[in-house]
Short mmCIF file of C-alpha atoms in Angstrom, two decimals:
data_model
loop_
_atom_site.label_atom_id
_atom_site.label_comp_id
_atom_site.label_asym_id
_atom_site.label_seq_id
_atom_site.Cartn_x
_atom_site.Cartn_y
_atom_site.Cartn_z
CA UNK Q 13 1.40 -25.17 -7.96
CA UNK Q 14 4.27 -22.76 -6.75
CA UNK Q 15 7.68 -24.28 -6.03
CA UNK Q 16 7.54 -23.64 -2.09
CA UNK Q 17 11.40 -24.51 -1.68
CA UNK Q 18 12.38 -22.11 -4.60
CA UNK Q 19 11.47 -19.06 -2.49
CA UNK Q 20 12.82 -15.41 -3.32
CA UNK Q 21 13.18 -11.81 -2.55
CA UNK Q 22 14.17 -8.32 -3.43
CA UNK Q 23 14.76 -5.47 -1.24
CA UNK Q 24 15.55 -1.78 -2.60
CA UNK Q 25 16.28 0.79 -0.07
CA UNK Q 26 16.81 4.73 -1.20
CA UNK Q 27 18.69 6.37 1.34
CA UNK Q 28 18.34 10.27 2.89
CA UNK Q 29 21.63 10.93 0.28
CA UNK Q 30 20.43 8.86 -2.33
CA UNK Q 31 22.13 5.91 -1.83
CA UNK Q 32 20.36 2.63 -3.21
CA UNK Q 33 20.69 -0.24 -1.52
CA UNK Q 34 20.14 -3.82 -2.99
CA UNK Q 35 19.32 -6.78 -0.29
CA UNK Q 36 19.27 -10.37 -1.62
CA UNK Q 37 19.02 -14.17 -0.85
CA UNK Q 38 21.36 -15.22 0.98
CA UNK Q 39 20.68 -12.42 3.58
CA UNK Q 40 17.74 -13.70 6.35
CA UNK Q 41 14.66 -11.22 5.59
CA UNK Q 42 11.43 -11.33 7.24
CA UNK Q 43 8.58 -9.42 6.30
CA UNK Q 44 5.16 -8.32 8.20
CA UNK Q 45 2.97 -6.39 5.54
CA UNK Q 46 -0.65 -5.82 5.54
CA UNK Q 47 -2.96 -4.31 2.82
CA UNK Q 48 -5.85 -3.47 2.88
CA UNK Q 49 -9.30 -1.42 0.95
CA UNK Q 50 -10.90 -0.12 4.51
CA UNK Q 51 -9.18 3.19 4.52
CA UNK Q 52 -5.56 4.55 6.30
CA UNK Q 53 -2.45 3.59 4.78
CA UNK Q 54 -1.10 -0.30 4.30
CA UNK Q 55 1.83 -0.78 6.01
CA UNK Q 56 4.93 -3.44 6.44
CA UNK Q 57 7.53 -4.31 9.27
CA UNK Q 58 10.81 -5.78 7.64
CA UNK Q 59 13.75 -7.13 9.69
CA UNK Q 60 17.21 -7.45 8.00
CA UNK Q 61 19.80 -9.90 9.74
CA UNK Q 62 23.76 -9.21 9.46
CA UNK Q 63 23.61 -6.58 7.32
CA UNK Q 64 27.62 -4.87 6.62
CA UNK Q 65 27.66 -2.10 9.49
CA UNK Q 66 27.87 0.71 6.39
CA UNK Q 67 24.37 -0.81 5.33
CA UNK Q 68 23.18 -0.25 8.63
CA UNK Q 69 24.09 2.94 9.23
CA UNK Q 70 22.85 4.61 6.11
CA UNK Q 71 19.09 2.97 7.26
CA UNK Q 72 18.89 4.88 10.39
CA UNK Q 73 15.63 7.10 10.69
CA UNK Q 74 14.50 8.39 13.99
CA UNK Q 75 10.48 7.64 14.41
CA UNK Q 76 8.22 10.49 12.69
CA UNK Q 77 6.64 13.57 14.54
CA UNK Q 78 3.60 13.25 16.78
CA UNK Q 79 0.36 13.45 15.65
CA UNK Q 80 0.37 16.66 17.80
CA UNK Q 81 3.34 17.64 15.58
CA UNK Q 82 1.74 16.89 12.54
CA UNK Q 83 -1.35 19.48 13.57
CA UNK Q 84 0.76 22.54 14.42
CA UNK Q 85 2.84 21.71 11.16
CA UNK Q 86 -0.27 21.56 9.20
CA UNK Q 87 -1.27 24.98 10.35
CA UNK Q 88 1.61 26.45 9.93
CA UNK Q 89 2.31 28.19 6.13
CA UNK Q 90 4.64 26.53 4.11
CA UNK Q 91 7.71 28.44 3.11
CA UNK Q 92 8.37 28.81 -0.21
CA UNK Q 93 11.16 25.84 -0.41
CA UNK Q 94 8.36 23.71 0.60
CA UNK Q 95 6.16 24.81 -2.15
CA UNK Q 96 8.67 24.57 -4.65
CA UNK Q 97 9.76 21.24 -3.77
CA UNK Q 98 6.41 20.07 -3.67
CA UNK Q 99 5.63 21.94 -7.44
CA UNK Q 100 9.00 19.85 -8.35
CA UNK Q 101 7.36 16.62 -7.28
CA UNK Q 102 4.04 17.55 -8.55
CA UNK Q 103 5.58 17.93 -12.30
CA UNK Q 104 7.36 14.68 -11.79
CA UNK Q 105 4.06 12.96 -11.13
CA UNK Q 106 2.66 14.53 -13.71
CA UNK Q 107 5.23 13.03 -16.42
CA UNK Q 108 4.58 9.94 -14.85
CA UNK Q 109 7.67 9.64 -12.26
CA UNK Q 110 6.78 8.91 -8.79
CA UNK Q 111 9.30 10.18 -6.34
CA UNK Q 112 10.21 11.10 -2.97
CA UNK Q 113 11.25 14.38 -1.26
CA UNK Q 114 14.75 14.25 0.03
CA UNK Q 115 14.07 13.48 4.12
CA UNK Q 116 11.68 10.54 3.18
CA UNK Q 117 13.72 6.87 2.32
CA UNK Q 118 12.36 4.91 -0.69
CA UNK Q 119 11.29 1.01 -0.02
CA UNK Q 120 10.13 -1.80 -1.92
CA UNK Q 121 9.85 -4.95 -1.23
CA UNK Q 122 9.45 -7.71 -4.05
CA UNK Q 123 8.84 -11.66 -3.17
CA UNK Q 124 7.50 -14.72 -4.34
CA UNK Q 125 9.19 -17.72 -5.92
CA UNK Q 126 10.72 -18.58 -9.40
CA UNK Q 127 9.05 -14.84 -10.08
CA UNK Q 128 9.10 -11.92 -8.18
CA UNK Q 129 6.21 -9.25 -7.64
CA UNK Q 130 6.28 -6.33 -5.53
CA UNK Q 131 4.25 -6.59 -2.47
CA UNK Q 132 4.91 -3.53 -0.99
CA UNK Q 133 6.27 -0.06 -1.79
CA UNK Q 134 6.24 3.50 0.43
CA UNK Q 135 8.51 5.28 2.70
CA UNK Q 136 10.21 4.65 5.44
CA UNK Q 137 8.60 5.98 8.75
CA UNK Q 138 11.36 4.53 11.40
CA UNK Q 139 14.20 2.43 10.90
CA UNK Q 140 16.99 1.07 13.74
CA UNK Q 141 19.27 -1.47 14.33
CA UNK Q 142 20.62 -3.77 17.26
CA UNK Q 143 22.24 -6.51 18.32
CA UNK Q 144 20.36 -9.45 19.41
CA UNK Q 145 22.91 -12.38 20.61
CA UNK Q 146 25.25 -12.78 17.84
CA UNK Q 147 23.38 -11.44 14.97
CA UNK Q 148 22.31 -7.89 14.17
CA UNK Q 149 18.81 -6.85 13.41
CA UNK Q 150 17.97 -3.66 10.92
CA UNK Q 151 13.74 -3.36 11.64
CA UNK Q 152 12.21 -1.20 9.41
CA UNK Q 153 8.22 0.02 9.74
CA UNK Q 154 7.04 1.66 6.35
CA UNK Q 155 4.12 3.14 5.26
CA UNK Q 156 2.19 3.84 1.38
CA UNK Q 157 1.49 7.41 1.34
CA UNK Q 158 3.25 8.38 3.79
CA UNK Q 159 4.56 11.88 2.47
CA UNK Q 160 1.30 13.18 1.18
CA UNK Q 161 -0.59 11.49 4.93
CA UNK Q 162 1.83 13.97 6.33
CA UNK Q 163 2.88 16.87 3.94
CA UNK Q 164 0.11 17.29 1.11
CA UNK Q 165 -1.93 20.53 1.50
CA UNK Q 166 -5.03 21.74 -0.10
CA UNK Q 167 -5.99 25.43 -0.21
CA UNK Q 168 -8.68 26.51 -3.36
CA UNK Q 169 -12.67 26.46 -4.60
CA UNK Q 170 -13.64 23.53 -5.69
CA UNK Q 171 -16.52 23.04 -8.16
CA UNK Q 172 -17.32 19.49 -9.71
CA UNK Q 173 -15.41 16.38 -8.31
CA UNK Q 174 -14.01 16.83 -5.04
CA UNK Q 175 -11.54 13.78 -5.02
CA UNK Q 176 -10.01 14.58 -8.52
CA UNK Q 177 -9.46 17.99 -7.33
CA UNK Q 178 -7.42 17.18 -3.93
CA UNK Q 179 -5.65 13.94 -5.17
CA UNK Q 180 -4.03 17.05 -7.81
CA UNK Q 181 -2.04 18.23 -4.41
CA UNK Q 182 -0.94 15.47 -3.36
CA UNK Q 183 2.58 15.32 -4.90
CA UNK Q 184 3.74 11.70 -4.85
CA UNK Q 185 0.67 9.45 -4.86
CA UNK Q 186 -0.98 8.50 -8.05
CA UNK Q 187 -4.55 8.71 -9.12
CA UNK Q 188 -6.06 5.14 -9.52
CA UNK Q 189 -9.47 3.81 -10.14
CA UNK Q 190 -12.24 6.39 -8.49
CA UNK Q 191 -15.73 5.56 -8.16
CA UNK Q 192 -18.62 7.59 -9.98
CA UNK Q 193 -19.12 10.30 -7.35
CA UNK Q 194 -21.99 12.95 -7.24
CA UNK Q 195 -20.02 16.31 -8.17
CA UNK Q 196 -20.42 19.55 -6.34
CA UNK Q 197 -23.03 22.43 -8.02
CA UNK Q 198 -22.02 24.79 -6.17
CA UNK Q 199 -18.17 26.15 -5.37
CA UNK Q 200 -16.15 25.00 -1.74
CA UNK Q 201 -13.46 26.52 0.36
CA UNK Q 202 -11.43 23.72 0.93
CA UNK Q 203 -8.52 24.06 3.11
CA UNK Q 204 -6.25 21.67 4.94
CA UNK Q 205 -4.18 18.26 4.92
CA UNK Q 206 -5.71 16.73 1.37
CA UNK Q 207 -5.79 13.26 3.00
CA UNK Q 208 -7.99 14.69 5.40
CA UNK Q 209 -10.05 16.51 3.03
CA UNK Q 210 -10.56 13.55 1.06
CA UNK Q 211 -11.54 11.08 3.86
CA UNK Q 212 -14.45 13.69 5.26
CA UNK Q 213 -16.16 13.99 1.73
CA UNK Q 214 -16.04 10.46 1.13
CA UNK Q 215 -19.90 8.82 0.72
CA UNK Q 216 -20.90 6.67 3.82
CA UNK Q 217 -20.45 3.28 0.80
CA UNK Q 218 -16.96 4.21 -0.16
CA UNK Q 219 -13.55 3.88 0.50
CA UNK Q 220 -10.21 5.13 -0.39
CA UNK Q 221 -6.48 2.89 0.23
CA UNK Q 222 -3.35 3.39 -1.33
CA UNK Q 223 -1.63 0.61 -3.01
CA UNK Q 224 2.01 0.52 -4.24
CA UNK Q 225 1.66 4.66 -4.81
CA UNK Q 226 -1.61 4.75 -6.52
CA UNK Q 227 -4.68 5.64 -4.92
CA UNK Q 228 -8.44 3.96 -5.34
CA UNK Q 229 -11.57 5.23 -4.13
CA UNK Q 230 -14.04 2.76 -4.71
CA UNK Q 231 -17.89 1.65 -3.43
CA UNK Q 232 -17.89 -2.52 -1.71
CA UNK Q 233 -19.50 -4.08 -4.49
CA UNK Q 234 -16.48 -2.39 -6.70
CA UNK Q 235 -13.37 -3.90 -7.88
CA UNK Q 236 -10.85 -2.45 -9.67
CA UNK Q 237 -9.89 -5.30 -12.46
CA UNK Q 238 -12.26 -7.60 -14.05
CA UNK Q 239 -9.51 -10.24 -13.85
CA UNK Q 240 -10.37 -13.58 -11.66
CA UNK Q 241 -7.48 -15.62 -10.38
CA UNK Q 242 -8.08 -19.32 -9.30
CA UNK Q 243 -7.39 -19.70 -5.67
CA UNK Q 244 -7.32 -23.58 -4.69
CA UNK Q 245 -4.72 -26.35 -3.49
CA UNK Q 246 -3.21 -26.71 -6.74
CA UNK Q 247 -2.42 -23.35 -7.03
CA UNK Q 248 -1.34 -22.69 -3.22
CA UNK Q 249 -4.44 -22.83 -0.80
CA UNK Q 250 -3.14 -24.11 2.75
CA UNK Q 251 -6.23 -24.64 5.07
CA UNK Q 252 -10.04 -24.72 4.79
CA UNK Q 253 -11.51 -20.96 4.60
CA UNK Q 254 -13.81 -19.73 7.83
CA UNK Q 255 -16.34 -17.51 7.95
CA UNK Q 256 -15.68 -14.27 10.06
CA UNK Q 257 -19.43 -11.80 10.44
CA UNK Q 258 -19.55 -10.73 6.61
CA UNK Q 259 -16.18 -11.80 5.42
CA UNK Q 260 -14.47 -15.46 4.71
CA UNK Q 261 -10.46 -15.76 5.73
CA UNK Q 262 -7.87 -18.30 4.88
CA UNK Q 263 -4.75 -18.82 3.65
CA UNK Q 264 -2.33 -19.23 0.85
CA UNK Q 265 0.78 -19.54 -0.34
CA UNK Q 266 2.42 -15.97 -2.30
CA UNK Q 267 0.37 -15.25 -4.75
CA UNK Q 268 1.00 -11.72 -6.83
CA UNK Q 269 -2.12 -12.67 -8.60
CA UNK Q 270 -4.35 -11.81 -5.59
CA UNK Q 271 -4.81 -8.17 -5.16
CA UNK Q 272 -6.71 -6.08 -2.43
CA UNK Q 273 -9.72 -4.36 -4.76
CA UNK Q 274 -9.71 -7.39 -7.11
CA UNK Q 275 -11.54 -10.35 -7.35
CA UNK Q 276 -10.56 -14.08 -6.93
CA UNK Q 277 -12.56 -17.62 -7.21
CA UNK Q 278 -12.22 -19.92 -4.35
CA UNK Q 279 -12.38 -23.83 -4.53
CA UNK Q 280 -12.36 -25.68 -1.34
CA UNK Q 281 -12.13 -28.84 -1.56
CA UNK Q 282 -13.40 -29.80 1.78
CA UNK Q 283 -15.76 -26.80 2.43
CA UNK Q 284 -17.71 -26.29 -0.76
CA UNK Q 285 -20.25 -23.44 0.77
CA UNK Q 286 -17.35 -21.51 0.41
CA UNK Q 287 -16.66 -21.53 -3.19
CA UNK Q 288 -17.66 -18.58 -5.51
CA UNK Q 289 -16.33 -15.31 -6.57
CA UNK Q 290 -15.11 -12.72 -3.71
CA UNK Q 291 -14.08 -9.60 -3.75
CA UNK Q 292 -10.51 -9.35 -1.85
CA UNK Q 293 -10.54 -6.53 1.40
CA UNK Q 294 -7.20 -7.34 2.90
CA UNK Q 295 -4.11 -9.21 2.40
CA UNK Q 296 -1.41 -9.86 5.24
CA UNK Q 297 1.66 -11.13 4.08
CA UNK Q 298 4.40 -13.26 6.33
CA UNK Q 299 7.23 -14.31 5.59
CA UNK Q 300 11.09 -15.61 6.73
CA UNK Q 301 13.58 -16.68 4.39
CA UNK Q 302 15.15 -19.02 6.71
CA UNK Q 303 12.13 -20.58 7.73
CA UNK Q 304 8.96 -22.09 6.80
CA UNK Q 305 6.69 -19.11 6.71
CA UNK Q 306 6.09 -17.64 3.11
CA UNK Q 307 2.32 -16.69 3.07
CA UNK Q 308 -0.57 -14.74 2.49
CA UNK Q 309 -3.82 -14.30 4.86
CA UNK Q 310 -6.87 -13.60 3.03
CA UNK Q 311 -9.70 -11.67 4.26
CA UNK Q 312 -12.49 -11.46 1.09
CA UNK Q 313 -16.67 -10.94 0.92
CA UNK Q 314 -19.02 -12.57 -1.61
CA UNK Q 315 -19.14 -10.36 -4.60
CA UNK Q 316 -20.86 -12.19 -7.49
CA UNK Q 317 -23.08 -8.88 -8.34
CA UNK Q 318 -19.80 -6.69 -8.73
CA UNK Q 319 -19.12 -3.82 -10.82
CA UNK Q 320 -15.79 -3.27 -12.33
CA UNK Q 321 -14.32 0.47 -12.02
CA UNK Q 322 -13.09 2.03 -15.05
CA UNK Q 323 -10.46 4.45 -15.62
CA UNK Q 324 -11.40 8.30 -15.29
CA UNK Q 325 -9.02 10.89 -17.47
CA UNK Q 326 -8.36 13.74 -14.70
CA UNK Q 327 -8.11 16.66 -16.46
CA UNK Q 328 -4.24 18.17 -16.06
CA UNK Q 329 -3.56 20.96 -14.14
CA UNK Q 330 -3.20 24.79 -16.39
#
């Protein structure tokens, strides 16, 4: 069973001039982070107490552009700086670096207790700080994706695998495990943000999320790892599970083993129906390193017939 009082964090910040920034214990940290398989973008609320006033003003960021914004910029054509910095970022993920355009902040958060494991990693969409009695509060709200959400572009004819073919424009996201999809016979125009594109050719049994930069597309009986971690008492269950419609919830302490697209094994002790192999949809994480809450809630579906995805070679660009 995890060491509940030997609790532990990491926080990496990259700043608009490329600054990193390193937050450790003793600093107070909470964190608010939910992933999940059913589509959009996962996304985490951090606060940061009493950080040095030069800390805090190198993690200001004004909230991002309206939706409305996003629409006009989308129809607008990009200028050739854009393009270039995107083919920059492009051949970057292509050699295997992931990176960030220079107006987007790097985050990642790692936690967990004599080991560490990231739990979430993306950009930052808005960041501020106040004062709030004696102490003063840095929030930060962060998405995965968030760059290609609001900056990738597609524009060609498309023959074959739509998804393969779009995830190749988006410039920092990472192709992950994609479900057998029926390719196209016949050539498509396909023009427009490349999240968007992606979404409306989706079949009505699958799903794409981003997690930690790398993109999955799969069906719900899908996972993406074969692996199944134990979930019980001894190794950090903290209530009896419930059912909610189709899925079962409870809780646990951190556990880096459990992973949104993967599968786990449940053993309740006091509510046996419950035990069997799931399939885990979404994870929220909590947590307050000055106080008692250092958790994960689990929201999973009954997946003993599941198929595990496998990895597909996309074909690099000429």
């Amino acid at each position: 069973m995890y060491d509940r009082f030997n609790r532990n964090y990491s926080l990496e910040i990259i700043t608009l001039d490329n600054k990193k920034i390193t937050i450790q214990p003793e600093l107070r940290v909470t964190f608010d982070v939910t992933k999940s398989v059913k589509g959009g973008l996962n996304n985490g609320t951090i606060q940061i107490y009493n950080l040095s006033q030069t800390h805090r003003n190198l993690i200001i960021k004004d909230e991002d552009i309206t939706e409305e914004d996003k629409e006009k910029k989308e129809e607008k054509k990009k200028t050739d700086a854009q393009k270039e910095a995107e083919k920059k970022a492009s051949e970057l993920k292509d050699a295997g670096i992931r990176t960030l355009p220079a107006d987007y902040m790097q985050f990642e958060l790692k936690a967990g207790y004599s080991k560490i494991e990231t739990i979430f990693k993306g950009a930052i969409s808005k960041a501020s700080s106040k004062k709030q009695g004696a102490e003063f509060v840095t929030t930060i709200e962060a998405y995965d994706g968030l760059y290609d959400m609001q900056n990738s572009y597609t524009s060609k004819v498309v023959k074959g695998k739509i998804s393969e073919q779009v995830i190749k424009d988006m410039p920092t996201v990472k192709k992950g495990k994609i479900t057998e999809q029926n390719p196209l016979l016949r050539p498509r125009v396909l023009v427009g943000n490349s999240f968007k594109i992606l979404e409306e050719n989706l079949a009505l049994n699958e799903t794409y999320y981003v997690d930690d930069g790398v993109i999955h597309i799969i069906k719900e009986k899908e996972v993406t790892s074969g692996y199944i971690p134990l979930v019980n008492s001894e190794t950090g269950l903290l209530n009896t599970p419930e059912k909610l419609q189709k899925e079962v919830k409870f809780e646990t302490m951190m556990n880096p083993l459990l992973r949104i697209g993967g599968l786990m094994q449940l053993e309740s002790l006091y509510d046996k129906r419950f035990n069997g192999i799931y399939k885990i949809n979404t994870i929220h994480y909590t947590g307050d390193y000055s106080g008692s809450d250092w958790k994960q809630e689990i929201l999973c579906i009954a997946c003993n017939d599941y198929r595990v995805v496998k990895w597909q070679i996309m074909k690099m660009k000429h």
